[in-house]
mmCIF file of C-alpha atoms in Angstrom:
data_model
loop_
_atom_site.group_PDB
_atom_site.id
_atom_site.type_symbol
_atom_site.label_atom_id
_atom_site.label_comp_id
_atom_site.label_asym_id
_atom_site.label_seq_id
_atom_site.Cartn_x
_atom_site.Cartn_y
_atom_site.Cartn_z
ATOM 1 C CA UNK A 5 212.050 170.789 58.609
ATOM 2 C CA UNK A 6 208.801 168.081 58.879
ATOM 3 C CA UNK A 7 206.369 168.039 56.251
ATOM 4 C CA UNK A 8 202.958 168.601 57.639
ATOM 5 C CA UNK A 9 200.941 165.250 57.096
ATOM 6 C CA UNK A 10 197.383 164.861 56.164
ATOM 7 C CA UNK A 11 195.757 161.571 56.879
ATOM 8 C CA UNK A 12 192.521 160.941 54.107
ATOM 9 C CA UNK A 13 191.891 157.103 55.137
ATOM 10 C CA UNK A 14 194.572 154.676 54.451
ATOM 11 C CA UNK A 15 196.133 157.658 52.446
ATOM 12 C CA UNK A 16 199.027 160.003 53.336
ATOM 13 C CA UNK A 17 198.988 163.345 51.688
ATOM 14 C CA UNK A 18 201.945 165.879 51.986
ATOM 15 C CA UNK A 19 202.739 169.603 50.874
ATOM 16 C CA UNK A 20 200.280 170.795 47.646
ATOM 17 C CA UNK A 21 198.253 167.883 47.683
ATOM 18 C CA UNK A 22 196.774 168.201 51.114
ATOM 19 C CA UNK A 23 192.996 169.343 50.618
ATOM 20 C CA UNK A 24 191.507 172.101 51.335
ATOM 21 C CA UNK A 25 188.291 170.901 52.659
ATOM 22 C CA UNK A 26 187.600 167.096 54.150
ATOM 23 C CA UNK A 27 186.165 164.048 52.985
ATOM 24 C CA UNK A 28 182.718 164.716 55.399
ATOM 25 C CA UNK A 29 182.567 168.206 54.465
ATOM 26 C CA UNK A 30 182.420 167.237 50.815
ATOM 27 C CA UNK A 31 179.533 164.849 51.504
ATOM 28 C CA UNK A 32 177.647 167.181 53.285
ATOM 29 C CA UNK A 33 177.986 170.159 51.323
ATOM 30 C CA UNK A 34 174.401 170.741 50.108
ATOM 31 C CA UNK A 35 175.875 173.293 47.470
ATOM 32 C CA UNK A 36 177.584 170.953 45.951
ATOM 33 C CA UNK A 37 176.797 169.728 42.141
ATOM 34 C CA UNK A 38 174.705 166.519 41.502
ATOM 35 C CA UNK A 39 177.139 165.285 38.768
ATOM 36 C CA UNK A 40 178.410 162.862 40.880
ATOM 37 C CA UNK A 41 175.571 160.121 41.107
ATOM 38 C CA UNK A 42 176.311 160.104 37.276
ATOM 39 C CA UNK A 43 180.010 160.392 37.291
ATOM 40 C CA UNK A 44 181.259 159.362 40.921
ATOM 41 C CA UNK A 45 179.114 156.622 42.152
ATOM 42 C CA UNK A 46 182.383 155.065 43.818
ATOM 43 C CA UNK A 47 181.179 157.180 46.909
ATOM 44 C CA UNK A 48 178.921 154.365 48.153
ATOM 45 C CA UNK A 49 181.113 152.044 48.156
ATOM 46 C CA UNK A 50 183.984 153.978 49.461
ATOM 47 C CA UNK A 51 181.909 154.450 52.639
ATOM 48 C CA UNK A 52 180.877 150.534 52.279
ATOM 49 C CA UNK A 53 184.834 149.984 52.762
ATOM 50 C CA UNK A 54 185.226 152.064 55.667
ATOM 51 C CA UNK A 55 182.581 150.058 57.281
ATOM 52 C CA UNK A 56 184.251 146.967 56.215
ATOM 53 C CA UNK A 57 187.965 147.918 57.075
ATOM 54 C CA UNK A 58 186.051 148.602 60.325
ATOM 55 C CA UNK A 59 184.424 145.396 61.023
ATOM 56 C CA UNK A 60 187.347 143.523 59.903
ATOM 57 C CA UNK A 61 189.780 145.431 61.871
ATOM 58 C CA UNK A 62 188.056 145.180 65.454
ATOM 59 C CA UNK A 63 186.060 141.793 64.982
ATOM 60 C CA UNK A 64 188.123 139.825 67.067
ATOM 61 C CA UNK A 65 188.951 142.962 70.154
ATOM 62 C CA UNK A 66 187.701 141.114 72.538
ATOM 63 C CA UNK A 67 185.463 143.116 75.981
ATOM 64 C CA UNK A 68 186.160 146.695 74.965
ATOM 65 C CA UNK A 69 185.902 149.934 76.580
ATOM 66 C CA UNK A 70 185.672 153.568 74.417
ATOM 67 C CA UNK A 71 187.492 156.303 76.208
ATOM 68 C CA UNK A 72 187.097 160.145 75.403
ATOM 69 C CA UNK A 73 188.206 163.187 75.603
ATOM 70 C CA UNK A 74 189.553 166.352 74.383
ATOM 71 C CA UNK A 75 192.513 166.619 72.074
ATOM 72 C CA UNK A 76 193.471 169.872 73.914
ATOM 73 C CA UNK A 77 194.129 168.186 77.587
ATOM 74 C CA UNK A 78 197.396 168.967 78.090
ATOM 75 C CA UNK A 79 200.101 166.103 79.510
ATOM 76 C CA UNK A 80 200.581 168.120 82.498
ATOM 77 C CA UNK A 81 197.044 168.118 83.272
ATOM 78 C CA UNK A 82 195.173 166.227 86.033
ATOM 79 C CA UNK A 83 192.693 164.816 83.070
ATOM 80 C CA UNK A 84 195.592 163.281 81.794
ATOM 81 C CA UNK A 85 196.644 160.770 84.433
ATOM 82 C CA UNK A 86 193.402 160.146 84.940
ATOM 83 C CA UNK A 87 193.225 159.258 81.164
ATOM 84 C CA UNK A 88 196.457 156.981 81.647
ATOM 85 C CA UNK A 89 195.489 155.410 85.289
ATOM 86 C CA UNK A 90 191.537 154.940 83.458
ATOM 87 C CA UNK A 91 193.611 153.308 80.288
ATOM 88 C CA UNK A 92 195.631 151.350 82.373
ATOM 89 C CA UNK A 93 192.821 149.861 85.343
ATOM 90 C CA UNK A 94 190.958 148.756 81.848
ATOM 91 C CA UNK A 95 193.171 146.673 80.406
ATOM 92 C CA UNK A 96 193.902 145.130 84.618
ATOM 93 C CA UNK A 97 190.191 144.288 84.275
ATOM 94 C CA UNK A 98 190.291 142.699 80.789
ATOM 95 C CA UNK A 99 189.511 145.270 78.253
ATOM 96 C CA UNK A 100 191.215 146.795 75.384
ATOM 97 C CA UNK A 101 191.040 151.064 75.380
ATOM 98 C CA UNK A 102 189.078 152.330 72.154
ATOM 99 C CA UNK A 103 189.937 156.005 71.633
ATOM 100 C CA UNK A 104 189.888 158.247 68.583
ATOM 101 C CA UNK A 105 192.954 157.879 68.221
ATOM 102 C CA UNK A 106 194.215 161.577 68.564
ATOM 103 C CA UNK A 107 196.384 163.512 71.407
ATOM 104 C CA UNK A 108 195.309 164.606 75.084
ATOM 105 C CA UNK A 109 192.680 162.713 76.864
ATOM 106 C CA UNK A 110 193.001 159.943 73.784
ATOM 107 C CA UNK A 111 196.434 159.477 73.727
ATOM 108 C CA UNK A 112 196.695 159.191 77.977
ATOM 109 C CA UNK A 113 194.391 156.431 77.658
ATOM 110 C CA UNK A 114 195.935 154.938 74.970
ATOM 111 C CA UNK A 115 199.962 155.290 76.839
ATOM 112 C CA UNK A 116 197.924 153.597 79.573
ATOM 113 C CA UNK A 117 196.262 150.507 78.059
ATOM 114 C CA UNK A 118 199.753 149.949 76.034
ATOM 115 C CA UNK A 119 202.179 150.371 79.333
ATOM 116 C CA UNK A 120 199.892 148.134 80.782
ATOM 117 C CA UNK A 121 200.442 145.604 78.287
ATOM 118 C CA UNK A 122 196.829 145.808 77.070
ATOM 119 C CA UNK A 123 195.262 146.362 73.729
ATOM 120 C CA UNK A 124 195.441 150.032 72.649
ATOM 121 C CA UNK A 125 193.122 150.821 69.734
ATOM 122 C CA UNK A 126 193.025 154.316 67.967
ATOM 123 C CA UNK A 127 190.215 155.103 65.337
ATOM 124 C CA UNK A 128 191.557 158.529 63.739
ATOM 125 C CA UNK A 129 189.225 160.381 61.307
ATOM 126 C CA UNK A 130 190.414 162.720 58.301
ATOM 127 C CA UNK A 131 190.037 166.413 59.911
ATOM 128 C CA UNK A 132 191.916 169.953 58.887
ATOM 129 C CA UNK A 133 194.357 170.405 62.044
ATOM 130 C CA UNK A 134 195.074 166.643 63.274
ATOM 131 C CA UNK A 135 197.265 164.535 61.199
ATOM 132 C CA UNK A 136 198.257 160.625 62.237
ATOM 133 C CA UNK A 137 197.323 158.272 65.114
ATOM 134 C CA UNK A 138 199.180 159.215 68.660
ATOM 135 C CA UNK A 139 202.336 156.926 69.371
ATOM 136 C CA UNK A 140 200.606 154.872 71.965
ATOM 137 C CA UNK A 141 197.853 153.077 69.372
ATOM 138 C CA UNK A 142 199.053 149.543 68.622
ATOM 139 C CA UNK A 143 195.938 148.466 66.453
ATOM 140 C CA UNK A 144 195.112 151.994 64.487
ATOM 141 C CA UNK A 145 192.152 152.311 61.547
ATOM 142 C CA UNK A 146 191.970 155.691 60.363
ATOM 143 C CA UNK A 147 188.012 156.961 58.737
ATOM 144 C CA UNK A 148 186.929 159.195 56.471
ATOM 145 C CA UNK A 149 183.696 159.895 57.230
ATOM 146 C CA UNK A 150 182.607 160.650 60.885
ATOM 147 C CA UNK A 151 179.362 158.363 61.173
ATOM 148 C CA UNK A 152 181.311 155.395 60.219
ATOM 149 C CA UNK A 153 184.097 155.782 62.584
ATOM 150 C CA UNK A 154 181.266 156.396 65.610
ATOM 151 C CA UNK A 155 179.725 153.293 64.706
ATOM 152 C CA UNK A 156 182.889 151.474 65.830
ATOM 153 C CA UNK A 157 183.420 153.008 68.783
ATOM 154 C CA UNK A 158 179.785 151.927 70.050
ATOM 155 C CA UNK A 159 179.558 148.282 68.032
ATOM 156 C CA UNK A 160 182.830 147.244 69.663
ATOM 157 C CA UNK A 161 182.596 148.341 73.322
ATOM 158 C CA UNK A 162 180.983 147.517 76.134
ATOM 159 C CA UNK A 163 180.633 151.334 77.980
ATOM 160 C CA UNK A 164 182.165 154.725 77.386
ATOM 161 C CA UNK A 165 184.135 156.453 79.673
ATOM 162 C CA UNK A 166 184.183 160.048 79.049
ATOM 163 C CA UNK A 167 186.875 162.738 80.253
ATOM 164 C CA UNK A 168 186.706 166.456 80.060
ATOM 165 C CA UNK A 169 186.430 167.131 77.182
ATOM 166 C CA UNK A 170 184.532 169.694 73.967
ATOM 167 C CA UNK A 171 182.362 169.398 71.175
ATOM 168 C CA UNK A 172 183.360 166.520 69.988
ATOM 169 C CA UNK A 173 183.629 164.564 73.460
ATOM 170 C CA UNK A 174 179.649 165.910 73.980
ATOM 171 C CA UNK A 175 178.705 164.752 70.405
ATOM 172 C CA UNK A 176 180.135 161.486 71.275
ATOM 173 C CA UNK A 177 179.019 161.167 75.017
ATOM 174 C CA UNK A 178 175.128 162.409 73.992
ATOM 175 C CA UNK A 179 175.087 160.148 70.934
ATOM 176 C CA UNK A 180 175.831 157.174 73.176
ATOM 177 C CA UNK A 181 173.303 158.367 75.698
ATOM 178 C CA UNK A 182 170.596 158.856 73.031
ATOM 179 C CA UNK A 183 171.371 154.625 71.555
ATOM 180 C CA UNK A 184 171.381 153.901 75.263
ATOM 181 C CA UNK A 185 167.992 155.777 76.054
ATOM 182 C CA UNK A 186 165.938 154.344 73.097
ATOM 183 C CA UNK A 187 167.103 151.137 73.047
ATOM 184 C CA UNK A 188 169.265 150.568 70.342
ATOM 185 C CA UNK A 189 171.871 149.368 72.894
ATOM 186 C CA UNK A 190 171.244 147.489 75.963
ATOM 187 C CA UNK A 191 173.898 147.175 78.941
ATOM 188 C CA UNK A 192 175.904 150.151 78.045
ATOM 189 C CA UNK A 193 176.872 151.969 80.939
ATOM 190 C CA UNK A 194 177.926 155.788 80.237
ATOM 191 C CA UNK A 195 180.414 156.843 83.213
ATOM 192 C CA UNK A 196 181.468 160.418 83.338
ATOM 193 C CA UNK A 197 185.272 160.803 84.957
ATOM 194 C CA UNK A 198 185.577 164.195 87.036
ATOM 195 C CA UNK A 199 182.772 165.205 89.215
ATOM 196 C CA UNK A 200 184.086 169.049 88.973
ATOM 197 C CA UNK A 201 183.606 169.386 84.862
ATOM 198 C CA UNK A 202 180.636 167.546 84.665
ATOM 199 C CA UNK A 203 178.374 167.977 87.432
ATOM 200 C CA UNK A 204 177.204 171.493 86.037
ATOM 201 C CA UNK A 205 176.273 169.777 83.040
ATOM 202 C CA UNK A 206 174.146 166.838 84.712
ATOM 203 C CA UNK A 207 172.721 169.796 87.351
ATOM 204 C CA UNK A 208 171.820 171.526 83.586
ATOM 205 C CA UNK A 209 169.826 168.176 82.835
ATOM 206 C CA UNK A 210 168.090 168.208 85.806
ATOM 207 C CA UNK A 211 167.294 171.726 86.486
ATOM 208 C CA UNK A 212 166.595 172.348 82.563
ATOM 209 C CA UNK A 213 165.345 169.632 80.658
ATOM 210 C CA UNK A 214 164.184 167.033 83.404
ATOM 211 C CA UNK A 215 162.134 170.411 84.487
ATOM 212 C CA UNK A 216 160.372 170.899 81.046
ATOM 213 C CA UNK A 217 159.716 167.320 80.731
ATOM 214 C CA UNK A 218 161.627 167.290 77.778
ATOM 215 C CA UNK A 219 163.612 163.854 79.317
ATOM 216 C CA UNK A 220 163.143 161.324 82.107
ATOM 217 C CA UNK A 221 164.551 160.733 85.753
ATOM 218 C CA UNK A 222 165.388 157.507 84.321
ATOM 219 C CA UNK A 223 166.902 159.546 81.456
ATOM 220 C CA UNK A 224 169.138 161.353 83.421
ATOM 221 C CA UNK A 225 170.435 158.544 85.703
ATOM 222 C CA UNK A 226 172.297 157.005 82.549
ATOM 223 C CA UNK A 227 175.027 158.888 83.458
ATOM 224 C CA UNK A 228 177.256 158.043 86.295
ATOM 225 C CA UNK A 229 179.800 160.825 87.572
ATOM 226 C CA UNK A 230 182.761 159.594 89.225
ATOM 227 C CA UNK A 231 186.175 161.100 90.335
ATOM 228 C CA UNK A 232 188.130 157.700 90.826
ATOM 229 C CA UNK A 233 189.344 156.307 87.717
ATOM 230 C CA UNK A 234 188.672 152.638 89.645
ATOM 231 C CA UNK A 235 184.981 153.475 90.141
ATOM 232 C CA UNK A 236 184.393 154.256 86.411
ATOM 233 C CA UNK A 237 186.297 150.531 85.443
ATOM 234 C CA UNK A 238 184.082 148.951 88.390
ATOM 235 C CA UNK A 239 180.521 150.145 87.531
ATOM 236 C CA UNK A 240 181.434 148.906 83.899
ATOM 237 C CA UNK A 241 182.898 145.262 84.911
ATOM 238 C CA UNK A 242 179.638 145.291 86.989
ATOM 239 C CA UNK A 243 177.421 146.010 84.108
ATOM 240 C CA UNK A 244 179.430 143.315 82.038
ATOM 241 C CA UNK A 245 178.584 140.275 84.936
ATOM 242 C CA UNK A 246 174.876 141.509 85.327
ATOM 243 C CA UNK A 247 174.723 141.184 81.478
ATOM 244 C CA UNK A 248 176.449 137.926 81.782
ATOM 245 C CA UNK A 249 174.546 135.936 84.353
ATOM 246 C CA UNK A 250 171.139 137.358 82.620
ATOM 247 C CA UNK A 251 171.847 135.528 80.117
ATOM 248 C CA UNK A 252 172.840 132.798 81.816
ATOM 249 C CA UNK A 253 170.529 129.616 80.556
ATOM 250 C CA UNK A 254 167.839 128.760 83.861
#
């Protein structure tokens, strides 16, 4: 009989000493007592280290591409192999895959990039009901704390490409969009794979908020829907030798 696993960072906890509520969810518990800025001020710097096992972990990647998706796509799905031919036409053009780390959409890009021969990187994150990296994740940091973990996936890529996918894949996607939109990243082309899922979402945009003014055309045309898996890699490869040659010396 396996022993459920719970990941908590670098930890591994089994049996009675798996938690019953998560690192993030202790943090942001508003209910919880102060008494630990006097007795617990280790906090800090445990999120300092996660930031630092980070950075130390992905500083030498290389061109990167983040990948997501939902945990749920099943490996019968079409999302799938597009997940694994996506993983796979990355590395071709150069990249390592980023995921999350998990199963579904993460782990087909990940089995993609690695059968490839590329760089397959998983960043897992301490949650109730997924334990441990997917088998396809040859350089794997797992995170406490969500907002740490996120800040990897945009510091050490180049683009997202984002499959079907649930709250999580939308937190992700519209965070990106947001760092893209006010200029806290430059160059950082946002490619949506699978015209069917997401062009009621982008119609939503338009018809909704583009209508109450509450965001731009310009806004809006951040995100590029594609169905081919090579058109996604493409349009980010482009953005890459745009970036390049601007800052080519005159």
């Amino acid at each position: 009989m396996t022993t459920p696993e719970y990941r908590k960072g670098a930890t591994t906890l089994r049996g009675k000493r798996v938690p019953g509520t998560t690192t993030d969810a202790r943090l942001l518990d508003n209910a919880e007592s102060a008494d630990w800025l006097h007795t617990d001020p280790w906090r800090v710097l445990r999120i300092q280290s996660e930031f630092v096992e980070g950075f130390g972990a992905l500083a030498e990647l290389g061109p990167a591409v983040s990948v997501f998706g939902s945990a749920r796509t099943p490996a019968d799905s079409p999302y799938y192999a597009l997940g694994e031919e996506v993983g796979r036409l990355l590395v071709e053009a150069g990249y390592a895959v980023i995921t999350g780390g998990g199963p579904g959409a993460m782990e087909a890009a990940n089995k993609g990039a690695m059968e490839a021969g590329g760089t397959s990187v998983g960043l897992g994150i301490e949650l109730p009901f997924e334990a441990g990296l997917n088998p396809y994740v040859d350089l794997g940091v797992n995170f406490r704390y969500f907002f740490a973990r996120k800040t990897m996936f945009v510091k050490y890529a180049e683009g997202y490409v984002v499959l079907p996918g649930g709250f999580g894949t939308l937190d992700e996607l519209f965070e990106a969009i947001t760092l893209v939109q006010t200029q806290k990243v430059t160059s950082f082309p946002v490619v949506l794979l699978g015209r069917e899922f997401w062009t009621p979402m982008v119609d939503w945009l338009r018809g909704t908020l583009l209508t109450h003014k509450m965001v731009s055309e310009q806004d809006v045309d951040l995100l590029h829907v594609v169905d081919d898996p090579r058109e996604a890699v493409d349009l980010i490869a482009t953005a890459r030798q745009e970036r390049m040659e601007a800052q080519r010396p005159e």
